[in-house]
XYZ file of C-alpha atoms in Angstrom:
515
model
C 5.663 -1.569 -28.987
C 5.149 -3.422 -25.705
C 1.864 -3.342 -23.791
C 3.547 -1.357 -21.004
C 4.843 1.250 -23.466
C 1.433 1.563 -25.086
C -0.255 2.040 -21.696
C 2.304 4.657 -20.660
C 1.851 6.532 -23.938
C -1.938 6.470 -23.614
C -1.684 7.747 -20.041
C 0.500 10.635 -21.200
C -2.027 11.518 -23.921
C -4.806 11.623 -21.307
C -2.672 13.829 -19.046
C -1.980 16.300 -21.867
C -5.674 16.404 -22.814
C -6.559 17.341 -19.233
C -3.987 20.137 -19.329
C -5.547 21.465 -22.529
C -9.007 21.367 -20.913
C -7.641 23.419 -18.016
C -6.491 26.172 -20.378
C -9.630 26.602 -22.446
C -13.079 27.883 -21.609
C -15.315 24.877 -21.061
C -18.797 24.763 -22.544
C -21.536 22.223 -23.027
C -23.461 20.198 -20.437
C -23.005 20.889 -16.735
C -22.736 18.896 -13.519
C -22.493 19.841 -9.856
C -19.030 19.792 -8.287
C -20.156 17.121 -5.824
C -21.393 14.881 -8.632
C -18.250 15.585 -10.667
C -16.192 14.176 -7.808
C -18.443 11.127 -7.573
C -18.245 10.609 -11.344
C -14.450 10.597 -11.178
C -14.488 8.093 -8.318
C -16.900 5.881 -10.252
C -14.560 5.987 -13.273
C -11.743 4.819 -11.010
C -13.767 1.798 -9.911
C -14.851 3.002 -6.460
C -17.973 1.146 -5.326
C -18.077 1.897 -1.579
C -17.510 5.131 0.303
C -16.725 4.965 4.025
C -17.356 7.911 6.285
C -19.043 9.643 9.180
C -21.994 12.007 8.667
C -21.536 15.491 10.101
C -23.007 18.980 10.055
C -20.886 20.129 7.139
C -21.083 17.123 4.802
C -24.816 16.333 4.765
C -25.371 18.124 1.441
C -22.695 16.059 -0.236
C -24.034 12.917 1.452
C -27.384 13.451 -0.272
C -25.552 13.138 -3.589
C -23.748 9.990 -2.410
C -26.995 8.323 -1.337
C -28.573 9.138 -4.716
C -25.610 7.777 -6.674
C -26.500 4.585 -8.601
C -23.199 2.703 -8.164
C -21.372 4.107 -5.115
C -22.626 2.656 -1.842
C -22.457 4.672 1.390
C -20.951 2.766 4.333
C -21.565 4.744 7.507
C -19.040 4.463 10.307
C -19.089 5.363 13.991
C -15.726 7.101 14.254
C -13.413 8.831 11.811
C -10.222 7.076 12.917
C -11.442 3.653 11.778
C -12.600 3.666 8.173
C -13.124 7.120 6.798
C -13.057 8.642 3.351
C -15.743 11.285 3.825
C -15.611 13.329 7.031
C -16.802 16.653 8.362
C -14.821 19.843 8.865
C -12.657 20.301 11.949
C -13.163 17.636 14.587
C -13.798 14.944 12.004
C -10.607 15.787 10.118
C -8.411 15.576 13.187
C -9.945 12.241 14.215
C -9.094 10.786 10.806
C -5.438 11.811 10.912
C -4.138 8.546 12.439
C -5.478 6.435 9.592
C -4.338 8.903 6.942
C -0.852 9.142 8.457
C -0.658 5.347 8.473
C -1.546 5.300 4.787
C 1.298 7.686 4.046
C 3.863 5.797 6.110
C 3.156 2.371 4.610
C 2.754 3.756 1.075
C -0.956 3.344 0.527
C -3.453 5.700 -1.067
C -6.427 6.583 1.111
C -8.144 9.748 -0.063
C -9.463 12.100 2.514
C -12.164 14.582 1.695
C -13.061 17.313 4.188
C -16.494 18.277 4.028
C -14.185 14.870 3.850
C -13.401 10.977 1.629
C -11.910 7.231 1.941
C -12.069 4.255 -0.425
C -9.715 2.047 -2.457
C -8.674 5.338 -3.975
C -8.867 7.884 -1.164
C -8.684 11.861 -0.607
C -9.804 13.992 2.441
C -12.585 16.665 1.944
C -13.131 19.248 4.755
C -16.273 21.146 4.094
C -17.396 24.529 5.242
C -18.615 27.767 3.743
C -15.456 29.652 2.813
C -17.256 32.973 2.563
C -18.296 32.992 6.229
C -17.287 36.200 8.068
C -13.573 35.824 8.979
C -13.932 36.694 12.677
C -17.117 34.776 13.491
C -16.726 31.614 15.610
C -18.401 28.677 13.881
C -18.978 25.067 14.903
C -15.742 23.017 14.945
C -13.489 26.029 14.270
C -10.555 26.564 16.619
C -11.059 29.734 18.677
C -8.533 32.424 17.739
C -7.427 30.282 14.802
C -8.066 30.386 11.071
C -10.309 28.327 8.829
C -7.301 26.730 7.141
C -5.780 25.299 10.341
C -6.950 21.788 9.420
C -5.709 22.063 5.848
C -2.306 23.052 7.209
C -2.399 20.017 9.518
C -3.277 17.752 6.586
C -0.129 18.825 4.720
C 1.949 16.860 7.208
C 0.178 13.582 6.403
C -0.849 13.791 2.743
C 1.054 13.904 -0.522
C -0.952 16.713 -2.084
C -3.836 18.956 -1.072
C -6.566 21.017 -2.720
C -8.883 23.498 -0.982
C -11.585 24.453 -3.455
C -12.299 28.182 -3.280
C -14.299 28.723 -6.466
C -15.860 26.630 -9.190
C -13.534 27.793 -11.974
C -10.666 25.493 -11.003
C -12.610 22.833 -9.100
C -12.514 20.104 -11.776
C -8.792 20.540 -12.437
C -7.974 20.461 -8.711
C -10.102 17.349 -8.109
C -8.380 15.609 -11.022
C -4.936 16.663 -9.804
C -5.266 15.191 -6.310
C -6.912 12.008 -7.584
C -4.088 11.428 -10.085
C -1.519 12.011 -7.336
C -3.389 9.586 -5.086
C -3.267 6.837 -7.712
C 0.164 7.320 -9.226
C 2.033 8.131 -5.990
C 0.189 5.585 -3.773
C -0.117 8.243 -1.084
C -3.052 9.889 0.727
C -4.350 13.207 -0.612
C -6.577 15.910 0.865
C -9.497 17.701 -0.760
C -11.509 20.415 0.988
C -14.973 20.877 -0.520
C -16.886 23.901 0.857
C -20.568 23.339 1.533
C -21.598 26.169 -0.778
C -19.731 24.634 -3.728
C -21.211 21.129 -3.484
C -24.072 21.984 -5.854
C -22.283 24.647 -7.928
C -22.391 23.779 -11.640
C -19.319 23.157 -13.800
C -18.717 21.725 -17.265
C -18.686 17.962 -17.858
C -16.032 18.332 -20.585
C -13.124 16.922 -18.565
C -15.067 13.780 -17.647
C -14.646 12.575 -21.241
C -10.887 12.189 -20.642
C -9.999 9.325 -18.237
C -7.616 10.043 -15.388
C -4.193 8.508 -15.887
C -3.354 5.570 -13.653
C 0.284 5.394 -14.773
C 3.243 7.421 -13.536
C 4.998 9.725 -16.030
C 6.924 7.711 -18.638
C 10.650 7.196 -18.205
C 12.969 9.355 -20.277
C 13.980 6.939 -23.091
C 17.603 8.102 -23.343
C 18.247 7.983 -19.604
C 16.395 4.685 -19.284
C 18.500 3.124 -22.053
C 21.670 4.272 -20.292
C 20.449 2.859 -16.958
C 19.573 -0.504 -18.516
C 23.032 -0.770 -20.083
C 24.561 0.040 -16.714
C 22.477 -2.614 -14.934
C 23.254 -5.263 -17.567
C 26.955 -4.512 -17.106
C 26.585 -5.166 -13.360
C 24.991 -8.559 -14.065
C 27.789 -9.383 -16.507
C 30.442 -8.564 -13.921
C 28.562 -10.673 -11.344
C 28.522 -13.568 -13.851
C 24.846 -14.089 -13.129
C 25.425 -14.668 -9.402
C 22.509 -12.460 -8.349
C 19.477 -12.584 -6.091
C 16.302 -10.516 -6.106
C 14.970 -9.006 -2.880
C 11.333 -7.887 -3.082
C 9.688 -5.391 -0.778
C 6.466 -3.501 -0.089
C 6.593 -0.872 -2.834
C 6.574 -3.505 -5.578
C 3.047 -4.230 -4.322
C 1.982 -0.655 -3.548
C 2.987 0.685 -6.962
C 1.431 -2.095 -9.032
C 4.634 -3.752 -10.266
C 3.799 -7.329 -9.182
C 2.916 -8.527 -12.677
C 6.093 -7.113 -14.216
C 8.206 -8.450 -11.331
C 6.818 -11.989 -11.524
C 7.307 -12.094 -15.296
C 10.924 -11.004 -14.793
C 11.472 -13.835 -12.296
C 9.832 -16.464 -14.512
C 11.986 -15.469 -17.483
C 15.332 -15.019 -15.717
C 15.065 -17.693 -12.946
C 17.053 -15.620 -10.458
C 16.525 -16.647 -6.810
C 14.113 -14.339 -5.037
C 13.642 -13.566 -1.346
C 11.250 -11.262 0.413
C 11.282 -8.817 3.286
C 8.403 -8.988 5.805
C 6.503 -6.193 4.048
C 7.122 -7.750 0.627
C 5.404 -11.051 1.457
C 2.950 -12.162 -1.309
C 4.597 -9.895 -3.899
C 5.803 -13.180 -5.409
C 3.888 -16.455 -5.674
C 5.178 -18.439 -2.691
C 4.867 -21.699 -4.614
C 7.254 -20.411 -7.286
C 10.245 -22.768 -7.497
C 12.773 -19.914 -7.361
C 11.190 -18.343 -4.288
C 13.324 -18.737 -1.191
C 10.649 -17.119 0.946
C 10.526 -14.339 3.466
C 13.934 -14.513 5.052
C 13.076 -13.852 8.676
C 14.596 -13.569 12.030
C 16.051 -16.178 14.284
C 16.893 -13.813 17.134
C 13.905 -11.609 16.387
C 11.305 -14.264 16.925
C 13.253 -15.941 19.676
C 12.990 -12.686 21.531
C 9.241 -12.888 21.078
C 8.376 -16.537 21.349
C 11.368 -18.755 22.160
C 10.892 -20.217 18.719
C 13.566 -21.578 16.380
C 13.358 -19.080 13.470
C 11.320 -17.584 10.708
C 11.802 -19.708 7.626
C 12.656 -17.586 4.645
C 12.386 -13.824 5.323
C 15.445 -11.624 4.864
C 15.849 -9.461 7.974
C 19.493 -8.512 7.956
C 21.649 -9.820 10.791
C 18.734 -11.589 12.492
C 17.838 -13.712 9.479
C 18.288 -17.450 9.487
C 22.014 -18.045 8.875
C 21.595 -19.910 5.584
C 19.228 -17.273 4.175
C 21.426 -14.433 5.316
C 24.447 -16.101 3.742
C 22.716 -16.618 0.368
C 21.524 -13.031 0.162
C 24.578 -11.254 1.520
C 27.171 -13.385 -0.306
C 25.578 -12.901 -3.740
C 27.753 -10.859 -6.072
C 24.751 -8.711 -6.914
C 21.455 -7.937 -5.148
C 18.558 -6.497 -7.128
C 16.252 -4.772 -4.627
C 12.740 -4.115 -5.931
C 10.480 -1.644 -4.104
C 12.593 -1.393 -0.956
C 11.077 0.147 2.179
C 13.754 0.180 4.872
C 11.995 0.604 8.191
C 13.211 -0.827 11.506
C 11.094 -4.012 11.713
C 11.403 -4.570 7.963
C 15.212 -4.591 8.026
C 16.023 -6.359 11.307
C 16.670 -3.053 13.049
C 18.621 -1.658 10.070
C 21.054 -4.566 10.089
C 21.407 -5.184 6.340
C 24.972 -6.145 5.400
C 24.800 -5.709 1.634
C 27.452 -3.332 0.280
C 26.157 -0.490 -1.880
C 28.616 -1.406 -4.617
C 26.820 -4.777 -4.971
C 23.301 -3.343 -4.954
C 20.825 -2.155 -7.571
C 17.624 -0.557 -6.254
C 14.446 -0.219 -8.322
C 11.847 2.224 -6.960
C 8.606 3.729 -8.226
C 10.201 7.040 -9.211
C 13.951 6.436 -9.312
C 16.613 3.825 -9.900
C 19.874 3.491 -7.970
C 22.844 1.612 -9.406
C 25.553 1.362 -6.770
C 26.112 4.998 -5.739
C 24.430 6.599 -8.760
C 20.782 7.713 -8.515
C 18.620 8.273 -11.602
C 15.473 10.275 -10.730
C 12.380 9.710 -12.836
C 13.318 6.191 -13.950
C 10.502 4.120 -12.428
C 10.478 0.358 -11.973
C 7.085 -0.426 -13.523
C 8.241 0.624 -16.987
C 11.866 -0.402 -16.458
C 11.366 -4.029 -15.342
C 9.895 -5.369 -18.632
C 12.865 -3.927 -20.540
C 15.274 -5.477 -18.058
C 13.504 -8.802 -18.571
C 14.331 -8.741 -22.281
C 17.991 -7.957 -21.627
C 18.546 -10.404 -18.763
C 16.483 -13.468 -19.664
C 19.537 -15.050 -21.260
C 20.805 -15.707 -17.718
C 18.018 -18.193 -16.988
C 20.221 -21.294 -17.444
C 22.972 -20.080 -15.116
C 20.489 -18.600 -12.632
C 18.556 -21.883 -12.478
C 21.654 -23.567 -11.022
C 21.787 -21.223 -8.019
C 20.540 -23.041 -4.928
C 17.211 -21.904 -3.479
C 15.899 -23.475 -0.247
C 12.347 -24.746 -0.315
C 9.861 -22.621 1.594
C 8.067 -25.197 3.766
C 6.421 -25.082 7.181
C 5.545 -28.612 8.350
C 3.269 -28.923 11.375
C 5.409 -30.141 14.295
C 4.327 -32.959 16.582
C 4.145 -31.698 20.135
C 3.757 -33.623 23.367
C 1.930 -30.908 25.317
C -1.763 -30.062 24.941
C -0.882 -26.387 25.022
C -1.241 -24.780 21.612
C 2.095 -23.123 20.877
C 2.945 -20.682 18.137
C 5.363 -23.265 16.804
C 2.353 -25.473 16.087
C -0.358 -22.882 15.483
C 0.948 -20.977 12.434
C 1.971 -23.988 10.309
C -1.396 -25.572 11.155
C -3.251 -22.444 10.124
C -1.529 -22.576 6.724
C -3.528 -25.666 5.781
C -6.781 -23.669 5.886
C -5.759 -20.978 3.409
C -6.916 -21.178 -0.205
C -5.815 -19.438 -3.419
C -7.007 -15.805 -3.661
C -7.494 -15.525 0.107
C -6.833 -12.211 1.824
C -5.058 -12.596 5.169
C -5.120 -9.615 7.546
C -2.889 -9.680 10.626
C -3.019 -7.468 13.702
C -0.232 -5.187 14.771
C 1.108 -3.506 17.881
C 3.565 -4.018 20.696
C 4.762 -7.535 21.416
C 4.068 -9.253 24.694
C 7.254 -11.156 25.683
C 5.152 -13.691 27.584
C 3.661 -16.001 24.964
C 2.042 -18.363 27.442
C -1.311 -19.469 26.141
C -4.358 -18.989 28.321
C -6.672 -21.964 28.808
C -5.082 -23.779 25.854
C -6.151 -21.053 23.438
C -3.816 -19.016 21.318
C -3.268 -15.618 22.929
C -1.961 -12.794 20.800
C -0.168 -10.209 22.889
C -0.873 -7.638 20.144
C 1.281 -8.014 17.098
C 2.082 -11.714 17.268
C 0.094 -12.431 14.098
C 2.177 -9.942 12.123
C 5.265 -12.051 12.741
C 3.784 -15.527 13.088
C 2.346 -15.351 9.579
C 5.765 -14.682 8.058
C 6.754 -18.311 8.634
C 3.760 -19.651 6.722
C 3.801 -20.292 2.940
C 0.659 -18.724 1.473
C -1.295 -20.018 -1.566
C -1.013 -18.553 -5.054
C -2.770 -15.231 -5.693
C -3.257 -14.709 -1.960
C -2.719 -11.297 -0.405
C -1.214 -10.556 2.993
C -2.330 -7.269 4.526
C -0.307 -6.205 7.554
C 0.863 -3.010 9.183
C 4.402 -3.785 10.294
C 5.541 -0.189 9.810
C 2.786 2.062 11.210
C 1.642 -0.323 13.942
C -1.796 1.081 14.822
C -3.389 -1.381 17.252
C -6.835 -2.558 16.185
C -6.543 -1.462 12.559
C -7.123 -4.984 11.215
C -10.766 -5.265 12.311
C -11.793 -2.386 10.079
C -9.416 -3.360 7.299
C -11.308 -6.594 6.597
C -14.575 -4.794 5.733
C -13.986 -4.543 1.941
C -13.155 -8.242 1.530
C -15.301 -11.357 1.227
C -12.634 -14.122 1.342
C -11.002 -12.771 4.496
C -8.905 -14.448 7.194
C -8.471 -12.112 10.158
C -6.044 -12.594 13.071
C -6.366 -10.130 15.934
C -5.936 -9.975 19.707
C -8.173 -8.868 22.557
C -6.336 -5.549 22.829
C -6.853 -4.868 19.130
C -10.529 -5.764 19.149
C -11.651 -3.521 22.009
C -11.066 -0.123 20.339
C -12.450 -1.403 17.022
C -15.750 -3.010 18.029
C -17.798 -0.526 15.951
C -15.863 -1.581 12.858
C -16.901 -5.158 13.581
C -20.523 -4.023 13.590
C -20.042 -2.616 10.088
C -18.741 -5.974 8.876
C -21.945 -7.666 9.985
C -24.249 -4.901 8.777
C -22.844 -4.075 5.354
C -21.193 -7.269 4.073
C -19.261 -4.915 1.778
C -16.942 -7.549 0.403
C -19.545 -10.242 -0.163
C -20.295 -11.229 -3.693
């Protein structure tokens, strides 16, 4: 049995054990609900909790400050870096960040008495047994106590509003599992009068599953046979197109092993950059936009990003003329697809997603890529000789020699590439694009968002990570995003810095990512 199959089976055993615990009366040692939540977060590897203190979460904050391994990182405003927030006004302020997490397929948790970390819910805290017609702090006049929970449903994958201690542990576990396995934000409302209520510790002995439900073996076998048949009919003339969800759903290791074994050419979308080692000999790069960047900077082209009709001609031709395109983790937003200009016929496309597989026009729900890819590797690795003969352009970005003293983007981004090292994290700012790329006083000037697109033309070192927000586009997000990292390279503009100055203060104060 493969390592992936063993992990999936173990995850299913843990899930079933938790269901059994939910059905039986729990006895033995006890723990407060607040500490139960912290224990689960600790088990998941959370070491820092970001948030804003408020009237309704101070009781829970006492538990956080006393916790031996989870560090409290106080923030100045909910919209920047927030996992733990207070009921009402705090919840609404955090919505922009939570909505961004949902749109770009990331998993902040938001806890209202409220939470955010690498794994993140939302906890809105208040006393649920308060008189129903009494106006309390931060409650909408003439509205109900659940108005904020209802609002959270629009921006989170799943929600839990704890109303009594009997189901608290099961509900906490449910939203945390959804947060991890779905890579989406979740919401947890923890009333102030339940923070110290005692429950059994029994469920803590069973780890939370980090894996999605296993694929149905019969359906998966049928799907694999169908995919292999497509490769046979294409005579091995296939390319792989990687995208954001291969990263978000933890399939990078399986994907890179597939590419090493099969040798198929691989290209990336803008949001899929760094899913594949950019020094890999079969990597054609991030096929990016000639017209797109010309519109922004009067520049020649992005090197190797696939962006539909505005890709470089040779990259577009190699991707769109292939007899078969294997899309892994596709996320088809406007900027990520060259304004929806893909010209790849459905009949020549196979799509692998976290929770379904699409072969031409047929969709197979519940057949996820993380478990499927290793089995495809075994069936398709015999194509490595033929696939190795398919031409792949080198992904290079030489520094041009320029006559002018003005620092242009044409010069700046290739020059920046020489400073990056393996394992670096590169965070780029987002936003609207200033069509005037004139540089002020010979310094690079980012008209908000330039870094998001300039970095696409730069080959990045092995094991590096690019963190960008091409889809959601919240200006200033990058300043706060760099807080958890120590080996960080941050590119932002003056517009992005102004609304995020308090996040910069946290960087200097906490040194969260430093080792």
